[in-house]
PDB file of C-alpha atoms in Angstrom:
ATOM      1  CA  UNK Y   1      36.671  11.320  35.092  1.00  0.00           C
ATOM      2  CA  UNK Y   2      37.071  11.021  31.481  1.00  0.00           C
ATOM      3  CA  UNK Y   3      35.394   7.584  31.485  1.00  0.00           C
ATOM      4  CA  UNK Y   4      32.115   9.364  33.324  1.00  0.00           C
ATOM      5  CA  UNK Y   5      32.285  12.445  30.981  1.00  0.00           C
ATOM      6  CA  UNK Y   6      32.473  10.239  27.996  1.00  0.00           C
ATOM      7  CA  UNK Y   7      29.806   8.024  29.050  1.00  0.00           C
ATOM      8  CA  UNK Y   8      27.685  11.106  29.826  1.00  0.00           C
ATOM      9  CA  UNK Y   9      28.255  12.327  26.025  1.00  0.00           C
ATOM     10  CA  UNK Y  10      26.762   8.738  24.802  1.00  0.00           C
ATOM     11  CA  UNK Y  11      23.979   9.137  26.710  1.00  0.00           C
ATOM     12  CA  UNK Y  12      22.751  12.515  25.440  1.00  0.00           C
ATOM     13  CA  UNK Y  13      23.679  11.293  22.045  1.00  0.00           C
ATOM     14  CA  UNK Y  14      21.285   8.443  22.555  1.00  0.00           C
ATOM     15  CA  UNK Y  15      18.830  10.244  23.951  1.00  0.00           C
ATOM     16  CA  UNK Y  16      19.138  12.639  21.037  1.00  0.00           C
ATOM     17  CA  UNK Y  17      18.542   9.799  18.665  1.00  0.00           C
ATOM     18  CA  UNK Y  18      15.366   8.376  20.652  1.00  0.00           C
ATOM     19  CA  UNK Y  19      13.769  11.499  20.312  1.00  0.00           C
ATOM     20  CA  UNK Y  20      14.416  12.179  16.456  1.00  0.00           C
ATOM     21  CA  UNK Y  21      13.066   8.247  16.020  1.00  0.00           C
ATOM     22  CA  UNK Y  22      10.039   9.225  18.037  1.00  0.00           C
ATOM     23  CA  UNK Y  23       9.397  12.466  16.702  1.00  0.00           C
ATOM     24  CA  UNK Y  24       9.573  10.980  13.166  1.00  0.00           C
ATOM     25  CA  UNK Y  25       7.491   8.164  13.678  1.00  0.00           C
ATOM     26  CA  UNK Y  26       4.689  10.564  15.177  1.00  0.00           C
ATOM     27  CA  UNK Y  27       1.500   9.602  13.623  1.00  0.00           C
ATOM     28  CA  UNK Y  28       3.065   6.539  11.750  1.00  0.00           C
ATOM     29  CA  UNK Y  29       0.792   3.296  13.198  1.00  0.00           C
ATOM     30  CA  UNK Y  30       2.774   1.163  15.795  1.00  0.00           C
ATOM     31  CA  UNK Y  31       2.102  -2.346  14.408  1.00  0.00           C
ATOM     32  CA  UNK Y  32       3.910  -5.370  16.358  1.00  0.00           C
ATOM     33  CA  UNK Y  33       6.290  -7.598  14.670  1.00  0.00           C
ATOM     34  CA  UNK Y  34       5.049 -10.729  13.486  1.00  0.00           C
ATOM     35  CA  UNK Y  35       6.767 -14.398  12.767  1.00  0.00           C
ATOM     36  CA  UNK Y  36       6.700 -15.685   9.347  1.00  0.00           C
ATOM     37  CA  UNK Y  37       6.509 -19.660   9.881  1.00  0.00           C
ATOM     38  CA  UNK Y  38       6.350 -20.679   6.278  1.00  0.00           C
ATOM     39  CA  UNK Y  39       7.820 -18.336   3.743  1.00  0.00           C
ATOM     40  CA  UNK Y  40       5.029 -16.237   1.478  1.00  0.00           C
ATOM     41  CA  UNK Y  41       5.013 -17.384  -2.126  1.00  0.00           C
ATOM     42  CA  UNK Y  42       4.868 -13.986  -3.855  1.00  0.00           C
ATOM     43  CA  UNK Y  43       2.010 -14.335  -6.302  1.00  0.00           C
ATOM     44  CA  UNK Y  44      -0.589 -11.484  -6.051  1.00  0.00           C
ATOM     45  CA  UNK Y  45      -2.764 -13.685  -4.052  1.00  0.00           C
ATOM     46  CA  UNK Y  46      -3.620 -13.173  -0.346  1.00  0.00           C
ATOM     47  CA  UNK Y  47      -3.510 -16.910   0.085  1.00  0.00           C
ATOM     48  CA  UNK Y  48      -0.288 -17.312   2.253  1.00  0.00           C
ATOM     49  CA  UNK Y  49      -1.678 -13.981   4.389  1.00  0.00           C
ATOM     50  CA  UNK Y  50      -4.353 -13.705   7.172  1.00  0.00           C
ATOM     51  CA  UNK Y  51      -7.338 -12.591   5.939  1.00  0.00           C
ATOM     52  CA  UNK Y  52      -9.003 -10.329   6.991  1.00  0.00           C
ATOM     53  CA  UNK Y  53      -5.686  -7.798   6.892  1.00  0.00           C
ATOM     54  CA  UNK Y  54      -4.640  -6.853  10.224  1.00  0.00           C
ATOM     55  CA  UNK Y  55      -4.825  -3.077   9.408  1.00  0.00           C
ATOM     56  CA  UNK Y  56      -6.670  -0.604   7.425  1.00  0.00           C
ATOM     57  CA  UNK Y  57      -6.405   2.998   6.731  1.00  0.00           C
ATOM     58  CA  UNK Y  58      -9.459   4.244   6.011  1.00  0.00           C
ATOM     59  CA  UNK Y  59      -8.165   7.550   4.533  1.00  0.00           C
ATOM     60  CA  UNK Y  60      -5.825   5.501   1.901  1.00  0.00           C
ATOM     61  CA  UNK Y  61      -8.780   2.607   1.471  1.00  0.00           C
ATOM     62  CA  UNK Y  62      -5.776   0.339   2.041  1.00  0.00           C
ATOM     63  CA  UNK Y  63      -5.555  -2.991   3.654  1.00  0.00           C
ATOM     64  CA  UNK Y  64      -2.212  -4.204   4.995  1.00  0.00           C
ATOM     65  CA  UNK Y  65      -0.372  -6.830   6.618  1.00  0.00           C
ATOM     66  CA  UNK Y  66       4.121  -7.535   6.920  1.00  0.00           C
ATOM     67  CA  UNK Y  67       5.644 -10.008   8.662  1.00  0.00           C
ATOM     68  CA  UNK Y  68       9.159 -11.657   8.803  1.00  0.00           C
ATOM     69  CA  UNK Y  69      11.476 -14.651   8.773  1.00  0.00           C
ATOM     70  CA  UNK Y  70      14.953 -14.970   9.581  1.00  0.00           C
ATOM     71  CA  UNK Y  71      15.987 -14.160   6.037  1.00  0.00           C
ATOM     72  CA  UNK Y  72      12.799 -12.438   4.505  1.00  0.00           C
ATOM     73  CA  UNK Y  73      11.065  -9.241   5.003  1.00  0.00           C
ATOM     74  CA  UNK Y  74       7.558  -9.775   3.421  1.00  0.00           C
ATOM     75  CA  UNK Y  75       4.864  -6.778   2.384  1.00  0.00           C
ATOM     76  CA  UNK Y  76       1.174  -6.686   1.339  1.00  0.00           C
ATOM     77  CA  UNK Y  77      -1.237  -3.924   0.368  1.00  0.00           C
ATOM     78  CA  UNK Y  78      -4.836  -4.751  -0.432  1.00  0.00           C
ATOM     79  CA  UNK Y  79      -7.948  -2.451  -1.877  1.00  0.00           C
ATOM     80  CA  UNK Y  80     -11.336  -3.682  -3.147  1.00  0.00           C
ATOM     81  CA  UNK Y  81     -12.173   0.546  -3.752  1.00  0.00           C
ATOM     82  CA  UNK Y  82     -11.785   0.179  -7.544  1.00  0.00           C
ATOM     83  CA  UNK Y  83     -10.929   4.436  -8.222  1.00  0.00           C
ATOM     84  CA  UNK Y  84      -8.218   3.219  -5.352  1.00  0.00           C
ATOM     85  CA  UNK Y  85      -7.249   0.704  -7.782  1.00  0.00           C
ATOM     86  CA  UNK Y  86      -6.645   3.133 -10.980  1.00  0.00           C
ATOM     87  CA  UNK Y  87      -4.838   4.830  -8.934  1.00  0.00           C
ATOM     88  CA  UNK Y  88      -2.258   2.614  -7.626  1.00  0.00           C
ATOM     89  CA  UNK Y  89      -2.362   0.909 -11.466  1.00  0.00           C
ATOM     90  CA  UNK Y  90      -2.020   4.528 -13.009  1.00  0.00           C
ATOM     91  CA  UNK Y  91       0.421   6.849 -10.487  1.00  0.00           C
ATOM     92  CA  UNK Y  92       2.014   3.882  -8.703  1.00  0.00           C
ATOM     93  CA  UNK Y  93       2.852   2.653  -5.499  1.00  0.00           C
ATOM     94  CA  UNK Y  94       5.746   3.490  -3.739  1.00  0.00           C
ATOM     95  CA  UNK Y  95       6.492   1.125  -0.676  1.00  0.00           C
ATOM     96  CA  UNK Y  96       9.597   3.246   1.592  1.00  0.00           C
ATOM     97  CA  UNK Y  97      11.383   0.939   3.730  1.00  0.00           C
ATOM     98  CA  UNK Y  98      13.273   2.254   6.401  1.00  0.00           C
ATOM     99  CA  UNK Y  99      15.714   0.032   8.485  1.00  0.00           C
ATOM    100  CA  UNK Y 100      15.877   2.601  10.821  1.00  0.00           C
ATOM    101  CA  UNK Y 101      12.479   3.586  12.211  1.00  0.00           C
ATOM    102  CA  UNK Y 102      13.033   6.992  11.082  1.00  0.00           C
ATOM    103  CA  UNK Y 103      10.724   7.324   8.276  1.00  0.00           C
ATOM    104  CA  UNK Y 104      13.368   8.122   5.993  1.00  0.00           C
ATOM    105  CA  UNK Y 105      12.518   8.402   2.535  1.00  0.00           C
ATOM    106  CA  UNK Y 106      15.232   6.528   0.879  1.00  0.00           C
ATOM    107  CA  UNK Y 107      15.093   2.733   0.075  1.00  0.00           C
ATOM    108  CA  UNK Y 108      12.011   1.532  -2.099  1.00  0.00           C
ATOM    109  CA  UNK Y 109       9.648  -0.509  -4.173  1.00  0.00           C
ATOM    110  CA  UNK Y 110       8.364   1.376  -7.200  1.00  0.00           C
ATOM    111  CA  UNK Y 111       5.555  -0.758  -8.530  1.00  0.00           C
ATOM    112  CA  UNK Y 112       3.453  -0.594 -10.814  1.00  0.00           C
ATOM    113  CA  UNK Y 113       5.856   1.886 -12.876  1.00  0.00           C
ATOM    114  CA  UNK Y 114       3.482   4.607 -13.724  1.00  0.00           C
ATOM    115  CA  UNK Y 115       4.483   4.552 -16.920  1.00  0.00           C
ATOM    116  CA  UNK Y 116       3.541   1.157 -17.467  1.00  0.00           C
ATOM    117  CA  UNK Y 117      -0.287   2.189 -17.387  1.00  0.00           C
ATOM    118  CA  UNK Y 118      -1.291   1.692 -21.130  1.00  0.00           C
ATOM    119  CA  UNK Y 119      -4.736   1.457 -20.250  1.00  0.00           C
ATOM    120  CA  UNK Y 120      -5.608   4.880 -20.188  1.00  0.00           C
ATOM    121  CA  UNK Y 121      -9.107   6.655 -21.147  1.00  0.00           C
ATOM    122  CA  UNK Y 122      -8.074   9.768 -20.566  1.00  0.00           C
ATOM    123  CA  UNK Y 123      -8.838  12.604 -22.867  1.00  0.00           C
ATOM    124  CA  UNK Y 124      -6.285  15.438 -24.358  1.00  0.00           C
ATOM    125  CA  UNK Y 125      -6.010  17.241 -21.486  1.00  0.00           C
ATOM    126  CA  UNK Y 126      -5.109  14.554 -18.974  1.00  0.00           C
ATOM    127  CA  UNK Y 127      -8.651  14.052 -17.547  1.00  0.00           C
ATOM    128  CA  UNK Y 128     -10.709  10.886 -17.894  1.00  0.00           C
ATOM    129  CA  UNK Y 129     -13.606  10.094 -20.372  1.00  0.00           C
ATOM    130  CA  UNK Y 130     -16.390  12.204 -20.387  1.00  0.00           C
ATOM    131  CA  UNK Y 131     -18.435   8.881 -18.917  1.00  0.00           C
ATOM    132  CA  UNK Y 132     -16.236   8.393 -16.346  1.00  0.00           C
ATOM    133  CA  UNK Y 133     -16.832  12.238 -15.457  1.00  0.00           C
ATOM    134  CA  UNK Y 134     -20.297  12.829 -15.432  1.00  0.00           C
ATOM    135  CA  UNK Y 135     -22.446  12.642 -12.116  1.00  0.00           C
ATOM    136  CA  UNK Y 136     -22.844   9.366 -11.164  1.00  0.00           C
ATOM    137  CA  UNK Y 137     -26.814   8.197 -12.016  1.00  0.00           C
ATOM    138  CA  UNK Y 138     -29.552   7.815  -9.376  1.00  0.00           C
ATOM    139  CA  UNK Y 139     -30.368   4.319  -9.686  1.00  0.00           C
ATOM    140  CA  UNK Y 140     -28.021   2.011  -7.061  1.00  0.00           C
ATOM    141  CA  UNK Y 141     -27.867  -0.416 -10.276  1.00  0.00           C
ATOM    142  CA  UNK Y 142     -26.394   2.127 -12.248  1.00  0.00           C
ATOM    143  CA  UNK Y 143     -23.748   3.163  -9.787  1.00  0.00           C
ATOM    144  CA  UNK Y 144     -22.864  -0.782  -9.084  1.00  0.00           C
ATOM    145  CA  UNK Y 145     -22.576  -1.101 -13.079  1.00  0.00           C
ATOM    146  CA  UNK Y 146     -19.959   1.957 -13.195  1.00  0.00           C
ATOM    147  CA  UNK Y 147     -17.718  -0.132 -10.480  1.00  0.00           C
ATOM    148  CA  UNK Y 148     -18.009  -3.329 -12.443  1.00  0.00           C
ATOM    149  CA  UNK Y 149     -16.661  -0.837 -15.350  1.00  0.00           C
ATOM    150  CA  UNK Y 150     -14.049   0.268 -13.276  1.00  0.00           C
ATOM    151  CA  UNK Y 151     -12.893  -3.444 -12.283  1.00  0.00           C
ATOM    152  CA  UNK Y 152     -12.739  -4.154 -15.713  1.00  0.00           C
ATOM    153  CA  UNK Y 153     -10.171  -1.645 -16.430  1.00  0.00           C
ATOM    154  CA  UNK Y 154      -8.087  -2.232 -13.617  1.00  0.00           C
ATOM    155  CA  UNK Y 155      -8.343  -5.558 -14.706  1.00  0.00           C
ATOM    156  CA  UNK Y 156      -6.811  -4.740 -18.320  1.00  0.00           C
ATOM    157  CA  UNK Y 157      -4.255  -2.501 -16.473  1.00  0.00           C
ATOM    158  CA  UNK Y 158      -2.621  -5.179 -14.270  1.00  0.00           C
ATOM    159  CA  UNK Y 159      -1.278  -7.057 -17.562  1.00  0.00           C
ATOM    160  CA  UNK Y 160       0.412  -3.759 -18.118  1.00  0.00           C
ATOM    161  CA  UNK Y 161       2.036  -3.512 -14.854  1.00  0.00           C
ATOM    162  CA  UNK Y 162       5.015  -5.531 -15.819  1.00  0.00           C
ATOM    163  CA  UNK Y 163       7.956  -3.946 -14.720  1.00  0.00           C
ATOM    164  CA  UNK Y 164       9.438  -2.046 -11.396  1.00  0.00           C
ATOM    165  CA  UNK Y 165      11.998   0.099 -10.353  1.00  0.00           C
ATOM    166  CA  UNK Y 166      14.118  -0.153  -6.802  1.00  0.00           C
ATOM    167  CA  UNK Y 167      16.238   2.691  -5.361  1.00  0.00           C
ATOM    168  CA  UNK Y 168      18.380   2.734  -2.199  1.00  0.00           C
ATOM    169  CA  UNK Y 169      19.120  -1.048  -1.877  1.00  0.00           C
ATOM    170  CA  UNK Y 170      22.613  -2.838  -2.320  1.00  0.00           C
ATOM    171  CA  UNK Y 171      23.476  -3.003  -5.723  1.00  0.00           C
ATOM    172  CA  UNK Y 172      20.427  -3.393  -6.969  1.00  0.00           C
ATOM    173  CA  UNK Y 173      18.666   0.238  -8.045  1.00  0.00           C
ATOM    174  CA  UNK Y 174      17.186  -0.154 -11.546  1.00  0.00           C
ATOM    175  CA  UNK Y 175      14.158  -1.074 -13.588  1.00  0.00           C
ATOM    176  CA  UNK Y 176      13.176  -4.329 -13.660  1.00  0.00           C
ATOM    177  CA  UNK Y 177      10.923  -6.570 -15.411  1.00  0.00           C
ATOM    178  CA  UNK Y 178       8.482  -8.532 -12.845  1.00  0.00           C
ATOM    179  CA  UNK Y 179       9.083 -11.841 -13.705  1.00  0.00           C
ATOM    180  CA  UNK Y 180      13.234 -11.144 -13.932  1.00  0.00           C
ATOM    181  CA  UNK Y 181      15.560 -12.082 -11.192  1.00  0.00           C
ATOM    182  CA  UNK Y 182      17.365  -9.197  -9.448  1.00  0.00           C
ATOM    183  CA  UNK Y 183      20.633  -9.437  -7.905  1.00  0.00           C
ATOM    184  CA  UNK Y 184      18.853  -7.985  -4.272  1.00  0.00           C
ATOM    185  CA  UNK Y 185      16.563 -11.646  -4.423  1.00  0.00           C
ATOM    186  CA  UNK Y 186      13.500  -8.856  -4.357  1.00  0.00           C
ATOM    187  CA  UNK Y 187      10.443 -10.492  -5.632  1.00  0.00           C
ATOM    188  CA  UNK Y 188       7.213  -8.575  -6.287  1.00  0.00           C
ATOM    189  CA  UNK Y 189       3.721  -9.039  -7.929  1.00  0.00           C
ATOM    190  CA  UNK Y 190       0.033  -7.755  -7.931  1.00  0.00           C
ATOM    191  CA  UNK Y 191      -2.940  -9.179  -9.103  1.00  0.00           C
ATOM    192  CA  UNK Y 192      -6.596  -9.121  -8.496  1.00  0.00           C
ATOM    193  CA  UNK Y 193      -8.384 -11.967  -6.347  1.00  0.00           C
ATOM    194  CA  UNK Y 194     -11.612 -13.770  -6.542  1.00  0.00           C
ATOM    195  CA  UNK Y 195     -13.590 -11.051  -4.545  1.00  0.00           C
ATOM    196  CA  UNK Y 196     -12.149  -8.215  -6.981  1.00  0.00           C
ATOM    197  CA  UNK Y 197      -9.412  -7.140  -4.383  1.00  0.00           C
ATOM    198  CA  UNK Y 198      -6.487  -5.889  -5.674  1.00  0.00           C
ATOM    199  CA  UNK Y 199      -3.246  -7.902  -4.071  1.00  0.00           C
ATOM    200  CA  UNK Y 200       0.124  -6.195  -4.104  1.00  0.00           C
ATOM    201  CA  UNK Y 201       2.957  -8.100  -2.316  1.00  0.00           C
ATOM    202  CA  UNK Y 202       6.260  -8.185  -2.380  1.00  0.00           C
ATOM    203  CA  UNK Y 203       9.343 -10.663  -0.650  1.00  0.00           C
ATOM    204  CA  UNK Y 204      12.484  -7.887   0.887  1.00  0.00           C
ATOM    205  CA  UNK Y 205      15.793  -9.705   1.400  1.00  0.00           C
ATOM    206  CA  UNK Y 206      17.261  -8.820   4.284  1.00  0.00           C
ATOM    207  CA  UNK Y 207      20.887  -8.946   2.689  1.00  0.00           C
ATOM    208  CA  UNK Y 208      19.508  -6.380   0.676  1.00  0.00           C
ATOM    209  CA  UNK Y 209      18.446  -3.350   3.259  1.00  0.00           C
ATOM    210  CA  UNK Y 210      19.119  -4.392   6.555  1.00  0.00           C
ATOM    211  CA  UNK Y 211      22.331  -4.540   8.762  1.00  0.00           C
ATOM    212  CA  UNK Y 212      23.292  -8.006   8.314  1.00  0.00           C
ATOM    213  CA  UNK Y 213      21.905 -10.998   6.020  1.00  0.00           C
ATOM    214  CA  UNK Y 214      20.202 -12.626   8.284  1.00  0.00           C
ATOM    215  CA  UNK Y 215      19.216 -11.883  11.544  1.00  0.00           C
ATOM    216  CA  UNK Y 216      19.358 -13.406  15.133  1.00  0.00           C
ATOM    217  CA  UNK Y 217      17.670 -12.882  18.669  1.00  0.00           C
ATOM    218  CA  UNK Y 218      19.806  -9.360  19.003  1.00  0.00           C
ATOM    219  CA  UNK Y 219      17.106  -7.952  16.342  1.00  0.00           C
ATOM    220  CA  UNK Y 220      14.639  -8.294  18.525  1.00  0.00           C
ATOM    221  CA  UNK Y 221      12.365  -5.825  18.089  1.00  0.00           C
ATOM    222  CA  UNK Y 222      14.499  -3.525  15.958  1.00  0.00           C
ATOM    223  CA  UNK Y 223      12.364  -0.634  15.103  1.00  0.00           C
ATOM    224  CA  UNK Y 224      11.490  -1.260  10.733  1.00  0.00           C
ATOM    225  CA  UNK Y 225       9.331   2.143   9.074  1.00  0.00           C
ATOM    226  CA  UNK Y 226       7.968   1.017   6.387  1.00  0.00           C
ATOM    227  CA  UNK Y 227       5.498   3.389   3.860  1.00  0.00           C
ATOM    228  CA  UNK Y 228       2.565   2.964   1.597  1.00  0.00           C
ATOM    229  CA  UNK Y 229       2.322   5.724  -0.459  1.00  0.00           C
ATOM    230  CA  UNK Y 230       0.163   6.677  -3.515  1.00  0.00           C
ATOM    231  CA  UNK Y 231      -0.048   9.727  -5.901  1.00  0.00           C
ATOM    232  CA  UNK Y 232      -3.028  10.752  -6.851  1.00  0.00           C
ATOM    233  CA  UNK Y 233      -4.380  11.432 -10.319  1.00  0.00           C
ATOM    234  CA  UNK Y 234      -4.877  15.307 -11.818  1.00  0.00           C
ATOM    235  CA  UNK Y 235      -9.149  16.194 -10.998  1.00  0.00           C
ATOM    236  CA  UNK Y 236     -10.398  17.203 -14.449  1.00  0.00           C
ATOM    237  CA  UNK Y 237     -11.112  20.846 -14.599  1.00  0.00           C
ATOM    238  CA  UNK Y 238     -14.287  21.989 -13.245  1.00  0.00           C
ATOM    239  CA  UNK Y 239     -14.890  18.657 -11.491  1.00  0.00           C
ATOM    240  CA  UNK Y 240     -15.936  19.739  -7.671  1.00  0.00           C
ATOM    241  CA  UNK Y 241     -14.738  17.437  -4.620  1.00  0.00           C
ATOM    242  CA  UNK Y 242     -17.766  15.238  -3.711  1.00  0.00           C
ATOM    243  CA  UNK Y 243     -18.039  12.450  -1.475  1.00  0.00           C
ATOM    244  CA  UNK Y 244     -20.601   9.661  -0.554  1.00  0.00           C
ATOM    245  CA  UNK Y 245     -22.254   9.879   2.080  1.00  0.00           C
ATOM    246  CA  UNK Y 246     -21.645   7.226   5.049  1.00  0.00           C
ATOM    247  CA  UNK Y 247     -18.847   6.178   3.018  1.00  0.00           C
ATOM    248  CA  UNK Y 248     -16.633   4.660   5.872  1.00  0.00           C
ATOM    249  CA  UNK Y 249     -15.583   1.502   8.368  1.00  0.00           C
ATOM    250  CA  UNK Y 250     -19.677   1.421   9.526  1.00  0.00           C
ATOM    251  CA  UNK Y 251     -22.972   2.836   7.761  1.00  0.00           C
ATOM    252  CA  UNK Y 252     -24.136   2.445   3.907  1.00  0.00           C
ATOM    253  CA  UNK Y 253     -21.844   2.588   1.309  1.00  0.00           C
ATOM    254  CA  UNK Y 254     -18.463   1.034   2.965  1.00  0.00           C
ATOM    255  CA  UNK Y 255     -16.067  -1.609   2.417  1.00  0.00           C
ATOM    256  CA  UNK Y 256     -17.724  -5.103   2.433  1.00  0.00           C
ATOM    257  CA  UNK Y 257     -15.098  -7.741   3.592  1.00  0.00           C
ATOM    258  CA  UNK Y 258     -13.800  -8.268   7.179  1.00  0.00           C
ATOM    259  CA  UNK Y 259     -14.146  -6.983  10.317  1.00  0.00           C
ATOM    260  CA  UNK Y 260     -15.458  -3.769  10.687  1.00  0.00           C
ATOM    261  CA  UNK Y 261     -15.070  -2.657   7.306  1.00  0.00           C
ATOM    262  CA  UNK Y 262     -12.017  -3.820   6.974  1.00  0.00           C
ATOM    263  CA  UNK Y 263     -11.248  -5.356   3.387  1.00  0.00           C
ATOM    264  CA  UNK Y 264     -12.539  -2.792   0.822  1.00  0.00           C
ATOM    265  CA  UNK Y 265     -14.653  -4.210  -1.384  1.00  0.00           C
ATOM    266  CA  UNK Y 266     -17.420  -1.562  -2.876  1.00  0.00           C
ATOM    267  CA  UNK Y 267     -21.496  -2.672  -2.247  1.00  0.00           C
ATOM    268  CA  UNK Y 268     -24.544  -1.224  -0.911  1.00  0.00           C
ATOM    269  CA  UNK Y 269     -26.276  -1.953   2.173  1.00  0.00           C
ATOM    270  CA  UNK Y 270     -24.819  -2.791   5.706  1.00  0.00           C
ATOM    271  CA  UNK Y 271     -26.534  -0.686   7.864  1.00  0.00           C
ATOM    272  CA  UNK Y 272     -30.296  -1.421   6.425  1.00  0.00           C
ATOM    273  CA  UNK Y 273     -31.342   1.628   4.840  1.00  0.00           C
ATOM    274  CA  UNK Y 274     -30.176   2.031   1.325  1.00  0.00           C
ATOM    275  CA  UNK Y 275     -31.579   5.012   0.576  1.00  0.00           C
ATOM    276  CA  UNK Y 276     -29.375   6.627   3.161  1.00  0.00           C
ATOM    277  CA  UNK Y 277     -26.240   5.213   1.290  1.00  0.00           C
ATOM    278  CA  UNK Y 278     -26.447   6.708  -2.058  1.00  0.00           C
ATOM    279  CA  UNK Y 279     -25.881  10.535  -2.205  1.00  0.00           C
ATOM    280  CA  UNK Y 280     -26.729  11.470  -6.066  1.00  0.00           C
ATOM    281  CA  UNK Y 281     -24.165  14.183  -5.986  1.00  0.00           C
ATOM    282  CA  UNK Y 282     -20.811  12.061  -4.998  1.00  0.00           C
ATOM    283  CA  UNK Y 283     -18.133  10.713  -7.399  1.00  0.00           C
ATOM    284  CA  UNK Y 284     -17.029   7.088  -7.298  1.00  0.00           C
ATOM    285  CA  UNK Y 285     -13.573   8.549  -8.519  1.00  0.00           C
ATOM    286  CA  UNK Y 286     -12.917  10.504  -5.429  1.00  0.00           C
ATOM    287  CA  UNK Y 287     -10.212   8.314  -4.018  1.00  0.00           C
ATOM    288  CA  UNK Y 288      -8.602   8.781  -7.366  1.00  0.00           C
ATOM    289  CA  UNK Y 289      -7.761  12.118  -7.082  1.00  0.00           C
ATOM    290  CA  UNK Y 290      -6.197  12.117  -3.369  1.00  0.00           C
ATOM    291  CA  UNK Y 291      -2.244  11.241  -2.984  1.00  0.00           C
ATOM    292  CA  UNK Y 292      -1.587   9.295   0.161  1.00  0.00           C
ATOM    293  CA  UNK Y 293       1.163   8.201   2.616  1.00  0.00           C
ATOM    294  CA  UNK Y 294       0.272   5.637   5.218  1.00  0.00           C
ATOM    295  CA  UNK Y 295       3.404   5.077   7.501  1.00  0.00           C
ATOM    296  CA  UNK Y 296       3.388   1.502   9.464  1.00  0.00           C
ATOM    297  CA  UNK Y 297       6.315   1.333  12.054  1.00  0.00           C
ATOM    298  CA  UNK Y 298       7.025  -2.612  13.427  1.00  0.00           C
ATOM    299  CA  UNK Y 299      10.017  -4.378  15.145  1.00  0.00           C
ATOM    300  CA  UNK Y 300      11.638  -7.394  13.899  1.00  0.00           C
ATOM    301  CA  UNK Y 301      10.399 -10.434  15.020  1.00  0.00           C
ATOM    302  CA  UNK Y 302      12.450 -13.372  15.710  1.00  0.00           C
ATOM    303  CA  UNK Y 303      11.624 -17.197  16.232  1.00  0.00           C
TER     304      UNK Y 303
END
């Protein structure tokens, strides 16, 4: 009897657990585990990765891809929007992993330290320069010229994103410089690619998150939450929200690499007719301004 009744206790209890895990992970993506055959070199460049990324949220205007080997957990965020850019190179990104499914906020990847941004333009009270604030001009020239602008200065900013900050792992929760050696074995890097995308990866030890060092065919499947999540910049006063029009995964003015939309590089065109993709009213810096969390959930795969 005791045997039934304690059975019947471990039963509700996991049944109590299932549902906080699925109740958590409501509206997170459900992405399947994937095998990493030959281990990423971390380097900023989406070389080692699939390309197009396998996923895209197209609130965030981020790209994304993780996979794993028996020792490694590996990350990558990509954007071609260059206000997305700033953003991530000004407020930093903040990658959550949770070994647990939950979506628990505890364990992460601080990188680039916002701090770290010595790039700014920004005027005395926190806003950016009055040319980055006017309206946007007419002409479609003029408009591709402010994005080249704004590749240039995320450019400059990623030689000041040298240094990043873990919390939650074993042993290993400080500030680090990006080319240092941590005693977790956590590597990280960003960089921009030949088709202006900005790369952000990073290489997770296992030993220094996860249950065990390595893991076997009993992982299988073990659910990983893992968050992408960016802070948006402070909208100079008086500055309205304004969008572009057909701004999206289809129509004008959209992300130009990959399937459907899918990398996010800015252009014109794509849907022939160009005057229907320029709205003289929006603001290239839109993205800027909006703080994001885009929540992934995957198992563990194993060879």
């Amino acid at each position: 009897m005791k045997k039934v009744f304690g059975t019947a206790i471990l039963l509700v209890v996991l049944s109590l657990i299932s549902v906080d895990v699925v109740a958590k992970n409501k509206g997170a993506k459900k992405v399947p585990g994937v095998w990493q055959e030959q281990p990423i070199i971390i380097d900023g460049s989406s070389a080692d990765w699939k390309t197009p990324y396998p996923y895209y949220d197209e609130d965030a205007m981020l790209g994304y891809s993780v996979s794993n080997d028996s020792e490694n957990l590996y990350i990558t965020v990509q954007t071609g929007d260059a206000a997305t850019q700033l953003k991530i190179l000004e407020g930093g990104l903040t990658v959550w992993v949770d070994k647990t499914g939950k979506q628990d906020e505890v364990t992460a990847i601080n990188f680039p330290i916002p701090a770290n941004y010595k790039n700014r333009q920004h005027a005395k009270d926190g806003s950016y320069s009055r040319e980055e604030n006017e309206p946007d001009p007419g002409p479609q020239e003029a408009v591709q010229k402010r994005i080249i602008e704004m590749q240039q200065n995320v450019k400059k900013a990623i030689a000041a994103a040298d240094e990043y900050s873990l919390q939650g792992f074993k042993g290993c929760n400080l500030q680090f410089p990006v080319k240092a050696e941590n005693s977790c074995g956590i590597v990280v890097r960003i960089d921009m690619d030949q088709d202006n995308e900005l790369i952000w990866e990073a290489k997770v030890p296992f030993k220094a998150f996860y249950f065990k060092s390595k893991i076997d065919r009993t992982d299988k499947n073990r659910t990983i939450a893992i968050c992408f999540e960016t802070t948006g910049s402070k909208r100079p006063d008086g500055q309205a929200t304004r969008t572009v029009r057909g701004r999206g995964r289809s129509g004008g003015f959209r992300p130009s690499i990959g399937i459907g939309g899918m990398g996010m590089g800015m252009q014109f065109g794509g849907s022939g007719n160009q005057s229907a993709a320029y709205d003289p009213n929006a603001n290239l810096m839109e993205s800027l301004y909006k703080s994001t969390k885009t929540w992934v959930v995957t198992g563990v795969a194993v060879k």
